Structures are given as structure tokens and as C-alpha cells.
Short mmCIF file of C-alpha atoms and ligand atoms in Angstrom, two decimals:
data_model
loop_
_atom_site.label_atom_id
_atom_site.label_comp_id
_atom_site.label_asym_id
_atom_site.label_seq_id
_atom_site.Cartn_x
_atom_site.Cartn_y
_atom_site.Cartn_z
CA MET A 172 35.47 7.39 -51.35
CA SER A 173 35.77 11.07 -50.70
CA PHE A 174 33.66 12.92 -48.22
CA THR A 175 33.86 16.06 -46.14
CA THR A 176 34.36 16.18 -42.37
CA LEU A 177 32.49 18.96 -40.55
CA ASP A 178 32.81 17.94 -36.90
CA ARG A 179 31.41 20.17 -34.15
CA PRO A 180 32.13 19.74 -30.44
CA GLY A 181 30.44 16.48 -29.44
CA LEU A 182 28.93 15.93 -32.87
CA ARG A 183 30.71 14.17 -35.70
CA ILE A 184 29.54 14.94 -39.23
CA ARG A 185 30.50 13.38 -42.55
CA THR A 186 28.93 14.44 -45.82
CA ALA A 187 29.10 13.91 -49.55
CA PRO A 188 27.01 15.07 -52.50
CA LEU A 189 25.34 11.98 -53.91
CA GLY A 190 23.23 10.99 -56.90
CA ALA A 191 22.15 12.76 -60.09
CA PHE A 192 21.30 16.00 -58.25
CA ALA A 193 24.41 16.07 -56.05
CA THR A 194 22.22 15.96 -52.96
CA ASN A 195 24.12 16.18 -49.69
CA CYS A 196 23.72 13.24 -47.33
CA TYR A 197 24.93 13.79 -43.75
CA VAL A 198 26.02 10.95 -41.48
CA ILE A 199 26.16 12.35 -37.97
CA ALA A 200 27.01 10.85 -34.61
CA CYS A 201 27.09 11.74 -30.95
CA ASP A 202 30.75 11.55 -29.96
CA HIS A 203 30.04 10.24 -26.49
CA THR A 204 27.45 7.49 -27.09
CA GLY A 205 28.18 6.47 -30.68
CA HIS A 206 24.52 6.93 -31.59
CA GLY A 207 24.21 8.00 -35.20
CA ALA A 208 21.69 9.46 -37.59
CA ILE A 209 21.46 10.10 -41.29
CA VAL A 210 20.07 13.38 -42.49
CA ASP A 211 18.59 12.76 -45.96
CA CYS A 212 19.31 9.31 -47.39
CA SER A 213 19.78 10.98 -50.72
CA ALA A 214 21.31 8.35 -53.03
CA GLU A 215 24.17 5.89 -53.54
CA PRO A 216 23.59 3.72 -50.43
CA THR A 217 26.94 1.96 -50.73
CA ARG A 218 28.69 5.31 -50.40
CA ILE A 219 26.51 6.22 -47.41
CA ARG A 220 27.50 2.95 -45.83
CA ALA A 221 31.15 3.75 -46.48
CA MET A 222 30.66 7.11 -44.74
CA ILE A 223 29.16 5.35 -41.72
CA ASP A 224 32.07 2.90 -41.57
CA ALA A 225 34.60 5.66 -42.04
CA LEU A 226 33.47 7.26 -38.77
CA ASP A 227 35.52 4.63 -36.88
CA PRO A 228 34.12 3.48 -34.63
CA ALA A 229 31.08 3.26 -36.88
CA PRO A 230 28.04 4.70 -35.10
CA THR A 231 24.85 2.72 -34.60
CA ILE A 232 22.37 4.47 -36.85
CA ARG A 233 19.30 5.13 -34.70
CA LEU A 234 17.47 7.75 -36.74
CA LEU A 235 16.76 8.41 -40.40
CA LEU A 236 15.90 12.10 -40.57
CA GLN A 237 14.32 13.51 -43.71
CA THR A 238 14.27 17.26 -44.30
CA HIS A 239 11.64 16.71 -47.00
CA ALA A 240 10.40 14.14 -49.50
CA HIS A 241 11.77 15.20 -52.87
CA ILE A 242 13.00 12.27 -54.92
CA ASP A 243 16.66 13.29 -54.79
CA HIS A 244 16.57 13.14 -50.96
CA VAL A 245 14.98 9.68 -50.60
CA VAL A 246 16.54 7.35 -53.20
CA ALA A 247 18.77 5.59 -50.64
CA LEU A 248 16.05 5.37 -48.00
CA PRO A 249 14.85 1.80 -48.81
CA ASP A 250 18.44 0.47 -48.57
CA LEU A 251 19.31 2.39 -45.42
CA LYS A 252 16.07 1.34 -43.74
CA ALA A 253 16.88 -2.30 -44.57
CA LEU A 254 20.45 -1.86 -43.32
CA THR A 255 19.72 -0.05 -40.05
CA ASP A 256 16.04 -0.64 -39.26
CA ALA A 257 16.10 2.88 -37.81
CA PRO A 258 12.85 4.85 -37.74
CA ILE A 259 12.20 7.18 -40.65
CA HIS A 260 11.29 10.70 -39.54
CA LEU A 261 9.36 13.07 -41.80
CA HIS A 262 6.86 15.90 -41.51
CA ARG A 263 3.34 14.76 -42.31
CA ASP A 264 2.78 17.65 -44.73
CA ASP A 265 5.31 16.06 -47.10
CA MET A 266 3.38 12.78 -47.23
CA PRO A 267 1.69 13.65 -50.55
CA LEU A 268 5.17 14.09 -52.06
CA TYR A 269 6.45 10.95 -50.36
CA GLU A 270 3.53 8.99 -51.80
CA ALA A 271 4.15 10.58 -55.20
CA ALA A 272 7.81 9.49 -55.18
CA PRO A 273 7.21 6.83 -57.87
CA MET A 274 5.80 9.57 -60.10
CA GLN A 275 8.77 11.84 -59.34
CA SER A 276 10.99 8.87 -60.12
CA ARG A 277 9.48 8.48 -63.60
CA MET A 278 9.48 12.24 -64.21
CA PHE A 279 13.20 12.62 -63.46
CA GLY A 280 14.25 9.18 -64.73
CA ILE A 281 15.68 8.20 -61.34
CA PRO A 282 15.16 4.53 -60.39
CA LEU A 283 13.51 4.15 -57.00
CA ALA A 284 12.69 1.09 -54.91
CA PRO A 285 9.37 1.20 -53.01
CA LEU A 286 9.68 3.56 -50.05
CA PRO A 287 9.05 2.12 -46.58
CA PRO A 288 6.37 4.06 -44.69
CA PRO A 289 7.65 6.75 -42.31
CA ASP A 290 7.75 5.67 -38.66
CA VAL A 291 7.57 9.06 -36.97
CA PHE A 292 5.86 12.25 -38.05
CA LEU A 293 7.68 15.28 -36.72
CA LYS A 294 6.12 18.66 -36.12
CA ASP A 295 7.42 22.13 -35.40
CA GLY A 296 9.06 22.40 -31.98
CA ASP A 297 9.62 18.67 -31.54
CA THR A 298 13.00 17.57 -30.27
CA VAL A 299 14.97 14.67 -31.65
CA THR A 300 17.44 12.93 -29.35
CA LEU A 301 20.75 11.63 -30.69
CA GLY A 302 22.70 10.11 -27.80
CA ASP A 303 23.56 13.03 -25.52
CA LEU A 304 22.56 15.59 -28.12
CA THR A 305 19.24 17.11 -29.05
CA ALA A 306 18.00 18.79 -32.19
CA ARG A 307 14.93 20.98 -32.41
CA VAL A 308 12.64 20.61 -35.40
CA LEU A 309 11.79 23.83 -37.22
CA LEU A 310 8.98 23.68 -39.75
CA THR A 311 10.11 25.84 -42.67
CA PRO A 312 7.64 25.33 -45.53
CA GLY A 313 7.86 26.97 -48.94
CA HIS A 314 10.13 24.65 -50.88
CA THR A 315 7.73 21.86 -49.92
CA PRO A 316 4.79 22.04 -47.47
CA GLY A 317 6.55 19.85 -44.91
CA SER A 318 10.16 21.02 -45.20
CA ILE A 319 11.83 20.85 -41.81
CA CYS A 320 15.22 21.85 -40.44
CA PHE A 321 17.10 20.06 -37.65
CA TYR A 322 18.71 22.57 -35.30
CA PHE A 323 21.43 21.45 -32.88
CA GLN A 324 21.51 24.63 -30.82
CA GLU A 325 24.34 23.61 -28.49
CA GLN A 326 26.55 22.61 -31.40
CA SER A 327 25.45 25.69 -33.33
CA VAL A 328 24.56 23.81 -36.50
CA ILE A 329 21.39 23.51 -38.55
CA PHE A 330 20.56 21.03 -41.29
CA SER A 331 18.50 23.23 -43.57
CA GLY A 332 17.46 20.87 -46.36
CA ASP A 333 16.49 22.75 -49.50
CA VAL A 334 15.30 25.89 -47.68
CA LEU A 335 18.54 27.86 -47.43
CA PHE A 336 21.68 27.36 -49.51
CA ALA A 337 25.00 29.18 -49.65
CA GLY A 338 24.14 32.13 -51.89
CA SER A 339 20.70 30.86 -52.85
CA ILE A 340 17.40 29.42 -51.66
CA GLY A 341 15.34 26.39 -52.60
CA ARG A 342 13.02 26.43 -55.59
CA THR A 343 9.39 27.33 -54.97
CA ASP A 344 8.08 26.50 -58.46
CA LEU A 345 7.79 22.75 -57.90
CA PRO A 346 4.49 21.15 -56.80
CA GLY A 347 3.73 22.23 -53.23
CA GLY A 348 6.16 25.14 -53.39
CA HIS A 349 5.00 28.63 -52.37
CA PHE A 350 7.20 31.70 -52.49
CA PRO A 351 5.51 33.93 -49.85
CA THR A 352 5.60 31.02 -47.41
CA MET A 353 9.27 30.46 -48.25
CA ARG A 354 10.03 34.09 -47.45
CA GLN A 355 8.45 33.70 -44.00
CA SER A 356 10.50 30.56 -43.39
CA LEU A 357 13.72 32.33 -44.38
CA ASP A 358 12.82 35.29 -42.15
CA ARG A 359 12.33 32.87 -39.32
CA LEU A 360 15.74 31.25 -39.79
CA THR A 361 17.59 34.55 -40.07
CA SER A 362 15.82 36.11 -37.08
CA GLU A 363 15.85 33.11 -34.72
CA LEU A 364 19.34 31.74 -35.32
CA PRO A 365 22.62 33.34 -34.21
CA ASP A 366 24.89 34.57 -37.01
CA ASP A 367 27.59 32.01 -36.25
CA THR A 368 25.23 29.06 -36.82
CA LEU A 369 26.72 26.61 -39.32
CA VAL A 370 24.19 25.93 -42.09
CA LEU A 371 24.42 22.52 -43.74
CA SER A 372 22.19 22.48 -46.80
CA GLY A 373 20.72 19.87 -49.08
CA HIS A 374 22.90 21.10 -51.94
CA GLY A 375 26.16 22.99 -52.12
CA PRO A 376 28.78 23.93 -49.55
CA PRO A 377 28.36 24.82 -45.87
CA THR A 378 27.71 28.41 -44.90
CA THR A 379 26.64 30.39 -41.83
CA ILE A 380 23.53 32.42 -41.05
CA GLY A 381 25.66 35.58 -40.79
CA GLN A 382 27.35 34.98 -44.14
CA GLU A 383 23.96 34.51 -45.82
CA LYS A 384 22.48 37.60 -44.15
CA ARG A 385 25.37 39.64 -45.56
CA THR A 386 25.62 38.18 -49.04
CA ASN A 387 22.58 36.10 -50.08
CA PRO A 388 20.64 38.13 -52.67
CA PHE A 389 17.41 36.27 -51.82
CA LEU A 390 17.43 37.36 -48.17
CA SER A 391 17.18 41.13 -48.60
ZN1 LIG B 559 13.98 19.60 -52.60
ZN1 LIG B 560 17.19 18.70 -53.16
#
């Protein structure tokens, strides 16, 4: 299978756009300990598994990190939970969406196995430990009420879910979306993060905070 390698010092990253909505799934691992995590078990679990194995040596997946609970970001979650038994992390404010996943599944015609309950509810300012590395949780609502980003400050990379994209931003017209709140979240990202921060989004190619500040028409 094809996937993209986006390694940072100490942090290995593999990604591919998966499923009907081309939703990026990120398999990441601490170089030193071999502890791994998956950011958004979006779809196509056999391909996610191939990405894990391709990391050679394959990391032990210790965390399933969800940026939010939209259907296109959770389709592979039941399989990956069964495969890894790693705890599912989500923000509590996305629980209504998570519980409505079967309805989203019917609405978009995407088959979905029953979702296992989340194991850990994250909140703003929490830290997530991946081997020797830590990520800070930033609550960035607007696309959904519980949208969170995972910020690896030392590696200068943020997993931004569907909040910020290269050249665009996440929709705010879906249930739970709110444009003024989204604007505050985007302001927060662009003011708190250094320009050279690599932004890895839920859809589309990688970008940086500086690139988006200069060129993203939604950030003016
Ligand atoms: Zn979304
Ligand atoms: Zn999405």
C-alpha cells in the first residue's frame, strides 16, 4: 500500500487518506521506546494495520487518539480497538456525536460496526504520553463541540483534525458546528503556535502555521 512518511526527530509518522472521505489516519511512534499511537482510526483497518507493520519494527499501539467523532474519523475504531486493546481517547463534548455515529452512518451510507465506549475523556491542557514524547491537548471547538488537537511541542507538530487544513478550515454547518467559536479556535492556534509548526490535518496535505497565516483566506 502507499502511504506518506512525515518523520520528525524522535517521532515517526506514517499517514494515508482512507475511506470515502479521504480522511487522514496517522500512525505515530516514539523512536526510542517503540510505543505507538493512532490519530483518528478513520477507515480501512487493514490498511492501517499495514501502516503499523510498515514502521519496522512495528510499534506497540498504546493509544487511540480521536480528534473528534465524525463518522469518517471513527469507522476503523472497532477493528483497531479489537486489534490493539489500546484506550480510546476523546473529548467528552463529542460524546453526543459519538453516540449518534449509527445515525451518521445511515445518513452518509457508510457501514459502521458498533463503537466501543471511549476509555479516556481528554480536556484542554491535558498531556498525553507516548513513550518518551508528550503531546498537549488543545480544545479547539467550532467544527464539533469537542474537537481537539494533539500538539507535540518538542517535535513542532500538531495534529489538527478538521479544524485547520492547508488552504481551508473545517465546516461549521454540520450539527454541533459554530462559526464564531471556530474563529476563536483558529485564532488560538495561529497565536499560540510558532510559524514553523507542522500541521497535520484530518484531510489534505501537510502545511505549517506560518504558511496558513500567509495564504489561508479563512484566517484573515
Ligand atoms: Zn469532521
Ligand atoms: Zn473529517
